Coordinates of C-alpha atoms in Angstrom, one line a residue:
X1 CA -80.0 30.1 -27.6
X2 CA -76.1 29.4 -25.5
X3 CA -73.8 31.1 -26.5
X4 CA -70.4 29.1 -27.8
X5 CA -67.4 30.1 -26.5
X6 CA -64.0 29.5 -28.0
X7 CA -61.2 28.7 -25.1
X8 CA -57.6 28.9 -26.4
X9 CA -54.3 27.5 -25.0
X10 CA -53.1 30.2 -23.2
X11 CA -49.8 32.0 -22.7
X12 CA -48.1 29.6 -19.7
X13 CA -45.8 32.3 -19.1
X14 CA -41.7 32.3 -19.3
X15 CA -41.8 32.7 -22.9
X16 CA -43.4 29.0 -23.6
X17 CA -45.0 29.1 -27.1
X18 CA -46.5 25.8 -27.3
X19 CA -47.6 23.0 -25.5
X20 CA -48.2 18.9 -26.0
X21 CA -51.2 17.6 -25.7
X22 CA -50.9 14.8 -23.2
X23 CA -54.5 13.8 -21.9
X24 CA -57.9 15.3 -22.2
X25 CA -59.8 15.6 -18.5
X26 CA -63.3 15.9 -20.7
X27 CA -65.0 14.5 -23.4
X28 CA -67.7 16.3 -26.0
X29 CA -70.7 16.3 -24.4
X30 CA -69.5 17.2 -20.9
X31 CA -70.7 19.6 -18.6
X32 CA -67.8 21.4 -17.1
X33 CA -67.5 24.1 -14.6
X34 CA -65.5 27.3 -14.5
X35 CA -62.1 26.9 -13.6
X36 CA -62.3 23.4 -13.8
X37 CA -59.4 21.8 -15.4
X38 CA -60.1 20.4 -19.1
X39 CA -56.8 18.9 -20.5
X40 CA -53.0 18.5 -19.2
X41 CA -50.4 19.2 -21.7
X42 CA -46.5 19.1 -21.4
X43 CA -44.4 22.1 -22.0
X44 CA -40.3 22.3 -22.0
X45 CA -40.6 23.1 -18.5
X46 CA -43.5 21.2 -16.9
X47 CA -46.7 19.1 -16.7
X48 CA -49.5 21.3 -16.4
X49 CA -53.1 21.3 -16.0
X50 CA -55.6 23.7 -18.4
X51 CA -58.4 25.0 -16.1
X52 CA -61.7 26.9 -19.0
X53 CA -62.8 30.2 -18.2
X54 CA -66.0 29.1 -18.8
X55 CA -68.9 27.2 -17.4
X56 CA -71.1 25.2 -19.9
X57 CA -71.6 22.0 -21.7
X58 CA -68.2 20.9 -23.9
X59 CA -69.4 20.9 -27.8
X60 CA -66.0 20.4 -29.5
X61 CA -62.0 20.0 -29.0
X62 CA -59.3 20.3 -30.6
X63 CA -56.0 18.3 -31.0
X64 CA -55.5 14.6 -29.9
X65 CA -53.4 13.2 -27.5
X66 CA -49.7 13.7 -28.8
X67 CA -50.4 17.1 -30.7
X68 CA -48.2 20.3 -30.0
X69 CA -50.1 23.2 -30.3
X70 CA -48.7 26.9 -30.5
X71 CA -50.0 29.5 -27.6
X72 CA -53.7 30.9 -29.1
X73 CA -54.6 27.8 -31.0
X74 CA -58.5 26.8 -30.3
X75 CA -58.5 24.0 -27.1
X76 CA -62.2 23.5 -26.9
X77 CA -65.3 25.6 -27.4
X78 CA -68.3 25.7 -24.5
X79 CA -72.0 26.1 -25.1
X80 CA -72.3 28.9 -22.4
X81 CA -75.9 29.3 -20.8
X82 CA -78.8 27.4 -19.2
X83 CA -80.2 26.2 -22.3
X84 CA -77.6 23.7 -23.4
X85 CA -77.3 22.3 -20.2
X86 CA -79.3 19.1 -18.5
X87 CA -82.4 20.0 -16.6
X88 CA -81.3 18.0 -13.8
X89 CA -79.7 18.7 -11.5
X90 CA -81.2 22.3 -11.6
X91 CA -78.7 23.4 -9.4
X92 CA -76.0 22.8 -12.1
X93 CA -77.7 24.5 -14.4
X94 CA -78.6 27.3 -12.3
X95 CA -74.8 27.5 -11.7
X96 CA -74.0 27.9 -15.8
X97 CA -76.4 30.3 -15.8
X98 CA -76.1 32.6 -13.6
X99 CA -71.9 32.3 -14.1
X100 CA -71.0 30.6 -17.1
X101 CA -71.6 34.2 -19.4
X102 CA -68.9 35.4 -17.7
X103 CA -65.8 34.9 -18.4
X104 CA -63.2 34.2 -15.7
X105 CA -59.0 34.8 -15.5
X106 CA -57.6 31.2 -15.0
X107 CA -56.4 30.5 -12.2
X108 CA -54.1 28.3 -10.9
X109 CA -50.5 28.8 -12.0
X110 CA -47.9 29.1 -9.8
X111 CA -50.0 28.4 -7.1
X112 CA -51.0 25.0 -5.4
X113 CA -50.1 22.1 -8.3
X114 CA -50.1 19.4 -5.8
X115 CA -54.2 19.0 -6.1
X116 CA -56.0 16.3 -7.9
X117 CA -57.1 16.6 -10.9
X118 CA -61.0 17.0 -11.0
X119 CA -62.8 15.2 -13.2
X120 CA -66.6 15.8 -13.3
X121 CA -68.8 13.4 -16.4
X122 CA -72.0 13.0 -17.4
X123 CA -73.6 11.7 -20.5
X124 CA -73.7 13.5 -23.3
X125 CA -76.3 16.0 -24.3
X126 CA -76.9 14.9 -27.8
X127 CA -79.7 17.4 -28.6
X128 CA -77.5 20.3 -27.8
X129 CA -74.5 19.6 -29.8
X130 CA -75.4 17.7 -32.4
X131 CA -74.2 21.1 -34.6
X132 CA -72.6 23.7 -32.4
X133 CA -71.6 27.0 -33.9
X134 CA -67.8 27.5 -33.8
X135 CA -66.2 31.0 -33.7
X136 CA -63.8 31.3 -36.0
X137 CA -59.9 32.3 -34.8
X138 CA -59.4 36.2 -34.9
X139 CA -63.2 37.3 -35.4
X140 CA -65.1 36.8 -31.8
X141 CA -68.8 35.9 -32.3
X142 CA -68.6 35.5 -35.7
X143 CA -70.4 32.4 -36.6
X144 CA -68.9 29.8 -39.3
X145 CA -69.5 26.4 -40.8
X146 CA -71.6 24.3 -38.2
X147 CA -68.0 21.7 -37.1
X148 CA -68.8 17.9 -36.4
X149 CA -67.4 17.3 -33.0
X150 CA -65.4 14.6 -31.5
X151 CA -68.2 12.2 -30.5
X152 CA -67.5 10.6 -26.9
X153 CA -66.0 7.3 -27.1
X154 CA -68.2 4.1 -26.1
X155 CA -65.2 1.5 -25.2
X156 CA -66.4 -2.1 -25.4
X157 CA -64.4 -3.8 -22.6
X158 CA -61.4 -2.2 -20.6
X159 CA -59.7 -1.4 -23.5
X160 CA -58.0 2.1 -22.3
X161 CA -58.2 4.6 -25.6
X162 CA -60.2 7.3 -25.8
X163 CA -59.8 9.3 -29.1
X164 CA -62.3 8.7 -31.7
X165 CA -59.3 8.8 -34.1
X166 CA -56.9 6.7 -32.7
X167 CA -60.6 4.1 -32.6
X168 CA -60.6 4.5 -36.3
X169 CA -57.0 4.3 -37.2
X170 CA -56.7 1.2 -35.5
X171 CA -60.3 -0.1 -37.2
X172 CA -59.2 1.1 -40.6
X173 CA -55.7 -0.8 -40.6
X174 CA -57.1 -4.1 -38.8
X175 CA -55.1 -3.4 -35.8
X176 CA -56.6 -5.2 -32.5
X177 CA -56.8 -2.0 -30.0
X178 CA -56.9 -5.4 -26.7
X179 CA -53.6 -6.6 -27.9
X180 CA -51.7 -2.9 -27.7
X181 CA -50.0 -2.1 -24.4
X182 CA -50.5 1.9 -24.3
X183 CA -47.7 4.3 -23.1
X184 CA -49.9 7.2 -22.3
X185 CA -50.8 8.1 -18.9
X186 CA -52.0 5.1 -16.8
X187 CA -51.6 2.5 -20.1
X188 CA -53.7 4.8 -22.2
X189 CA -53.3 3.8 -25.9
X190 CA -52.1 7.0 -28.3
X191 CA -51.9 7.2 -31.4
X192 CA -48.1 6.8 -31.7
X193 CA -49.2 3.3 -30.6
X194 CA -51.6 2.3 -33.2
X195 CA -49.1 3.4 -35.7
X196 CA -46.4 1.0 -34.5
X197 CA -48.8 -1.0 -34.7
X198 CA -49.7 -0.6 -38.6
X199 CA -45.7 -0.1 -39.4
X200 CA -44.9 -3.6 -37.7
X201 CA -48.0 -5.2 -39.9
X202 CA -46.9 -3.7 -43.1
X203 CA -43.3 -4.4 -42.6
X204 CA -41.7 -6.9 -45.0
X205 CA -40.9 -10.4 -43.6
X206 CA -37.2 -10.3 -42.8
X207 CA -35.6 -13.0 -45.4
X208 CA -34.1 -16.4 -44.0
X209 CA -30.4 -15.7 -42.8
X210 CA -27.8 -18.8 -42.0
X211 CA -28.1 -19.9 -38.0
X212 CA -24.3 -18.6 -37.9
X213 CA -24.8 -15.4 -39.5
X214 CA -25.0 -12.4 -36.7
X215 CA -28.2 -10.5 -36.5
X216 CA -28.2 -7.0 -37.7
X217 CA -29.8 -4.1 -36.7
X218 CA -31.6 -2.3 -39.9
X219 CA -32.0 0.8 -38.1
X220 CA -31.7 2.6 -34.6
X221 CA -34.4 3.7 -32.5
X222 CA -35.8 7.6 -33.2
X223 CA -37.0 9.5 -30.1
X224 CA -38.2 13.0 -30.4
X225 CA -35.8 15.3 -28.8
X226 CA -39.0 17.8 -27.3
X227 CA -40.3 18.5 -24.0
X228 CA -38.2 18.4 -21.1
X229 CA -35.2 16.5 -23.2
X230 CA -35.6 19.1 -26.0
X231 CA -35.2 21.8 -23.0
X232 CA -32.7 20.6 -21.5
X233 CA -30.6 20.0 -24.7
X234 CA -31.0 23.4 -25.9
X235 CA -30.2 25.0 -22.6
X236 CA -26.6 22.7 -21.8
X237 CA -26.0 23.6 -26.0
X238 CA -26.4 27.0 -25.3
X239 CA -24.0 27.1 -22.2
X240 CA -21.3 25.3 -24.1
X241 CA -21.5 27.6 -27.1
X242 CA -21.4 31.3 -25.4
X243 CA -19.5 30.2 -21.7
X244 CA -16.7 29.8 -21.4
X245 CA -16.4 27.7 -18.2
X246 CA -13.4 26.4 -16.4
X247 CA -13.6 23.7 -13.3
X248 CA -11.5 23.7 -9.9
X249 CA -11.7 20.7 -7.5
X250 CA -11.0 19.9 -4.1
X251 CA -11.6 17.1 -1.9
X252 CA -12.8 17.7 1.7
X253 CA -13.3 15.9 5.3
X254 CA -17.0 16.0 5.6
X255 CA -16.6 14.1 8.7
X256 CA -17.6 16.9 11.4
X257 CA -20.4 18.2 8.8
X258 CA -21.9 14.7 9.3
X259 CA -21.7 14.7 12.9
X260 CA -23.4 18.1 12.9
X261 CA -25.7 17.1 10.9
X262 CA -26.6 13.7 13.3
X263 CA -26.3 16.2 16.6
X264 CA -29.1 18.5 15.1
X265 CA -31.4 15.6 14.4
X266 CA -30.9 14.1 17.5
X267 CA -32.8 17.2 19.3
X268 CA -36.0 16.4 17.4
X269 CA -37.9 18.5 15.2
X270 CA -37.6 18.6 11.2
X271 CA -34.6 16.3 9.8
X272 CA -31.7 18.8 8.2
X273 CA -31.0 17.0 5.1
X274 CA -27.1 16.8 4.0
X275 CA -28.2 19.0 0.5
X276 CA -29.7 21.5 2.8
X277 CA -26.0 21.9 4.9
X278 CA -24.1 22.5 1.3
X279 CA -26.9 24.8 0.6
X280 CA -26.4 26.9 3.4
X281 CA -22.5 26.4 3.2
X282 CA -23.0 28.4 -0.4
X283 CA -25.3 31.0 0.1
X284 CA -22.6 32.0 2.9
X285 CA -20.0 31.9 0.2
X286 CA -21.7 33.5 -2.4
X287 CA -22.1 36.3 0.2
X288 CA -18.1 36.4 0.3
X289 CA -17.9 36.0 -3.4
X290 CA -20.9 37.7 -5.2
X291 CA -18.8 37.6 -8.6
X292 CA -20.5 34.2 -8.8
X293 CA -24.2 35.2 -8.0
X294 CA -24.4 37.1 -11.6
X295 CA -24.7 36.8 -15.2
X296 CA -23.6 38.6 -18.2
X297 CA -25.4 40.3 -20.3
X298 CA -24.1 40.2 -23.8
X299 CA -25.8 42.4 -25.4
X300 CA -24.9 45.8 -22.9
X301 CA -21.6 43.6 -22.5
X302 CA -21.8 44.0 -18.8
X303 CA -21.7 41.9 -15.8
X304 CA -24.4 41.9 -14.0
X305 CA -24.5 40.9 -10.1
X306 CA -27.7 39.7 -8.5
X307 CA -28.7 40.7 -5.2
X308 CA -30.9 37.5 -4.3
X309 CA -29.8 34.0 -4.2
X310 CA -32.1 31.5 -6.1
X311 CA -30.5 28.5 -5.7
X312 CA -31.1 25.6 -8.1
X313 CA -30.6 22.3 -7.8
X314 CA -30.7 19.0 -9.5
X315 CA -33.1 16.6 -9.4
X316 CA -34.3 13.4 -11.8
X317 CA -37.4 12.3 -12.4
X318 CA -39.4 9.6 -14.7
X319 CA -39.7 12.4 -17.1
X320 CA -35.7 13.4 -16.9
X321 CA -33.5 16.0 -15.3
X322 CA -34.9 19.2 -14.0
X323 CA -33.4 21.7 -11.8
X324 CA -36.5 23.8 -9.5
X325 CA -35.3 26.7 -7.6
X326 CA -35.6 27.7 -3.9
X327 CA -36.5 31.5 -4.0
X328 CA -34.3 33.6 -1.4
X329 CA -32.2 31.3 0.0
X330 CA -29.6 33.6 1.3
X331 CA -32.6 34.3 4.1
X332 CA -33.3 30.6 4.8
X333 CA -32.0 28.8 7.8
X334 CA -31.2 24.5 7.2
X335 CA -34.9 23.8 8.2
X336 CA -36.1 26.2 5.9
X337 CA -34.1 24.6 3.3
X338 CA -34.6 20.6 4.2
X339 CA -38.5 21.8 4.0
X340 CA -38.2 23.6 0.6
X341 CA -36.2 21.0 -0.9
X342 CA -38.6 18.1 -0.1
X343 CA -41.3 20.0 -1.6
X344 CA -40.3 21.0 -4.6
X345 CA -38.6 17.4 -5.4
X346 CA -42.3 16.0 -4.5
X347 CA -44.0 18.1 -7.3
X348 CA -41.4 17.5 -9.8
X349 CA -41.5 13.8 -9.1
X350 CA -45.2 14.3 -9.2
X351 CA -44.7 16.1 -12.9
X352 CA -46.8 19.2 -11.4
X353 CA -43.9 21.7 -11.1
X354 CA -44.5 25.3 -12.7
X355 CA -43.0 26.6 -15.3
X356 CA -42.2 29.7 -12.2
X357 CA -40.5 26.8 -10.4
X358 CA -38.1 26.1 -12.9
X359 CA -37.0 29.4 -13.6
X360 CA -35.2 32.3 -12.4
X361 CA -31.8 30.6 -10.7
X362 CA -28.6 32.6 -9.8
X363 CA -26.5 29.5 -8.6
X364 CA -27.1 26.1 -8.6
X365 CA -25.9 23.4 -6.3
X366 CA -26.0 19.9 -7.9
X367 CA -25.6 16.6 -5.8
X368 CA -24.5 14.2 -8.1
X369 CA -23.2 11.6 -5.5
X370 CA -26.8 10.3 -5.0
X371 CA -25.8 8.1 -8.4
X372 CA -22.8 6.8 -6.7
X373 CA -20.0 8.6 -8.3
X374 CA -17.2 10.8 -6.9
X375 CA -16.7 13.4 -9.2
X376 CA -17.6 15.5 -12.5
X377 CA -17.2 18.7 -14.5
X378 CA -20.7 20.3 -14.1
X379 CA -22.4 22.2 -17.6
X380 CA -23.4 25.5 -16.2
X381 CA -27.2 26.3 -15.9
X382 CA -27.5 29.0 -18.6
X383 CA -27.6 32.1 -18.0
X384 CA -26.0 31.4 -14.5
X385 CA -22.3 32.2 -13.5
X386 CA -21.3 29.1 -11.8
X387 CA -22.5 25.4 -10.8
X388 CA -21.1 23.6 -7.7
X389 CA -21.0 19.5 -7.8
X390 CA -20.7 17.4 -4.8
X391 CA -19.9 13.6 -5.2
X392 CA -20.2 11.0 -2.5
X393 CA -19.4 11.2 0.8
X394 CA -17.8 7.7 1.3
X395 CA -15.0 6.5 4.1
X396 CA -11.8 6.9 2.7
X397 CA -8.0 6.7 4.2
X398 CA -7.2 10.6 5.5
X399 CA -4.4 12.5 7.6
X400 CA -6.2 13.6 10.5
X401 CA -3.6 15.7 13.1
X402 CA -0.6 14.0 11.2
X403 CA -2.3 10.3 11.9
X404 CA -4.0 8.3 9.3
X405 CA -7.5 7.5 9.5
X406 CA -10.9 6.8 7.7
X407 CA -12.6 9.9 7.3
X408 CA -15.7 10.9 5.5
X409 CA -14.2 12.5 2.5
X410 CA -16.5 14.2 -0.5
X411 CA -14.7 15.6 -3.8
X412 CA -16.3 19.3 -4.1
X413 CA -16.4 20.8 -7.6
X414 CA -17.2 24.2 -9.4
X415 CA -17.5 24.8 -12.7
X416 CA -17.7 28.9 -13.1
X417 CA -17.7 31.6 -16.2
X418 CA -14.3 32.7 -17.0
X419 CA -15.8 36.6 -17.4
X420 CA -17.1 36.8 -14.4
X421 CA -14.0 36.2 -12.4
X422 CA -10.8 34.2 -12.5
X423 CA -8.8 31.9 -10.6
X424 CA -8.5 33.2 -7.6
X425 CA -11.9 34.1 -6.9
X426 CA -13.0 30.3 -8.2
X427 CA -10.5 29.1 -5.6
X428 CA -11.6 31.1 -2.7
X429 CA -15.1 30.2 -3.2
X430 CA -14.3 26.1 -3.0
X431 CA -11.6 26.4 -0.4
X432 CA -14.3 28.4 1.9
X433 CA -17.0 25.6 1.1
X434 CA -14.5 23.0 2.0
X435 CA -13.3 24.5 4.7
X436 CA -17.2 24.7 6.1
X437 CA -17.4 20.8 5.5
X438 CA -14.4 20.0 6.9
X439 CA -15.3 22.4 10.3
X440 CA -18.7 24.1 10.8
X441 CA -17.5 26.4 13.1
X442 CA -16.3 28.2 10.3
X443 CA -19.8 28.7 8.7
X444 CA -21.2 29.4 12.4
X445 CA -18.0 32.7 12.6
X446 CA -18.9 33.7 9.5
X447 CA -22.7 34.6 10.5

């Protein structure tokens, strides 16, 4: 007799408490293998994939696509053992058996999110669960009323859906599922979809208006403000409400900074990116001015200064603004930093970021001249002290040893706390970044 299982969403870490259901990776029926991812869900801080503890065939889940679900609510349950697994191959089941009784810490988070999803089907084993046993929440091994699964889908024609439910939503209202375009993952149809769907089919015909009369909009588009938005909306409200920030600007002659930058590419070897130069230009500052490499804590009403540098910086993506942090960047030369930087904008391009990759910043340098645009007054990254902006470095007319010129000129900015520092220390900071810009032999004295 196998032994059911009961896998719950687990803790994600960084005080998460739920998580979106965005796609299942397996279907009821399935034979899945320990540590093998079986859904990806969306948190405030990332996309992430679920790997089961356990090894066994797939008898029931929980949630369609679109569902938030709090930290310890039932994911799926497994039927754990030889016995509810196909005969062939015996391998495989050889494999449940002799590891799928014992349960395994997942694995994966934190570590290497860059991997491909694995996806491993086969048909359904009917006979072993047409009536699994469910543990009930809170009471382990306690058996409860037998609960119908989620029968695997049989799609008729590339019609990309998979949950039963959205099947019979869409069946129930009259609602063509070949004439929806989905907006899941890779056009998959949601259920969001089928009830646009339904509202746009029950809606009233609009009433005959004059040709001259100017259309009007009955109402205004609603998007959830959850996920990375929501995050990102509480975090900038947060800042506004308990710091109070002030901004200082400067512009600067990045002209020798770019000529650096072409002379060290020139030798060969890894490419210094422009956003790894600033970065090392402020983790040199930050060493002169360490009042803005803290936080305060309100509660002890103290200000407290960090002795790393976790540098943060901005970077869109399809799924909006996040900010990933380079660990230690006080210790990490240009190359070091290029390198970093490309890899953590590939995984949060990618969506696979961890929630450890978005955490944890002391300082954060944001490169807002990528969208064209010269200047701005940065929101500090709660619970940070400061935020420096860089614009665009574009050919301007300059003073250059009392003759006018074009130069390469950039308009630096910092937004800082007020209670960590004032003026003076604010100015010092930007003056000695501009002053590395304008002549890297400054930052190469420094050292």
């Amino acid at each position: 007799m196998p032994q059911v299982m009961e896998f719950k969403l687990p803790d994600l870490g960084e005080g998460l408490t739920e998580a979106e259901i965005v796609r299942w990776l397996v279907a009821v029926g399935d034979v899945v293998a320990i540590d093998q991812p079986v859904v990806e869900v969306e948190t405030a801080k990332a996309m992430v994939e679920v790997p089961c503890p356990y090894g066994g065939v797939v008898t029931a889940r929980f949630g369609e696509e679109g569902t938030e679900l709090p930290v310890g609510a039932p994911l799926i349950t497994v039927a754990v053992g030889a016995a509810s697994l196909p005969q062939a191959p015996a391998a495989q089941a050889a494999e449940a058996e002799g590891a799928g009784n014992v349960p395994r810490p997942l694995i994966g988070y934190g570590e290497d999110h860059s991997r491909p999803a694995r996806r491993r089907r086969v048909r359904p084993v009917t006979a072993a669960v047409s009536a699994p046993v469910v543990v009930a929440p809170g009471a382990p091994g306690a058996p409860v009323a037998p609960a119908v699964p989620v029968a695997p889908a049989v799609v008729a024609g590339p019609v990309p859906v998979i949950s039963p439910l959205v099947r019979k939503l869409a069946k129930d209202g009259g609602v063509d599922l070949r004439a929806l375009t989905g907006s899941g993952p890779e056009g998959l149809i949601l259920r969001a979809d089928v009830e646009a769907a339904l509202a746009a089919l029950r809606a009233p015909e609009p009433a005959p208006v004059a040709a001259a009369a100017p259309a009007v909009a009955a109402r205004g588009e609603r998007i959830p403000l959850k996920g990375v938005r929501g995050a990102v909306a509480e975090k900038l409200s947060r800042s506004r409400r308990e710091i109070p920030d002030a901004t200082c600007w400067v512009d600067a002659d990045a002209t020798e900074l770019m000529a650096a930058r072409a002379a060290m590419n020139a030798v060969g070897g890894p490419k210094i990116s422009v956003l790894a130069l600033l970065a090392r230009i402020c983790t040199a500052a930050l060493a002169r001015y360490p009042e803005l490499n803290s936080t305060v804590d309100l509660a002890a009403k103290e200000i407290v200064r960090l002795p790393s540098v976790h540098l943060g910086f901005a970077a869109q993506t399809e799924r909006g603004l996040v900010v990933p942090v380079v660990r230690d960047a006080q210790h990490r030369n240009p190359e070091s930093l290029s390198a970093e930087f490309a890899r953590l904008t590939e995984l949060a391009r990618a969506g696979k970021l961890a929630p450890a990759d978005l955490t944890g910043g002391t300082f954060t340098l944001n490169n807002y001249g990528v969208f064209g645009v010269d200047g701005s007054t940065p929101i500090i990254n709660h619970p940070e002290a400061a935020m420096l902006g860089v614009g665009r470095i574009i050919d301007k007319p300059w003073v250059h040893e009392g003759q006018l010129a074009v130069r390469k000129v950039v308009q630096l900015s910092l937004t800082f706390d007020h209670r960590v520092c004032d003026g003076g220390t604010a100015g010092g900071f930007l003056r000695y970044v501009a002053d590395c810009v304008e002549s890297p032999a400054v930052l190469l004295r420094s050292l």
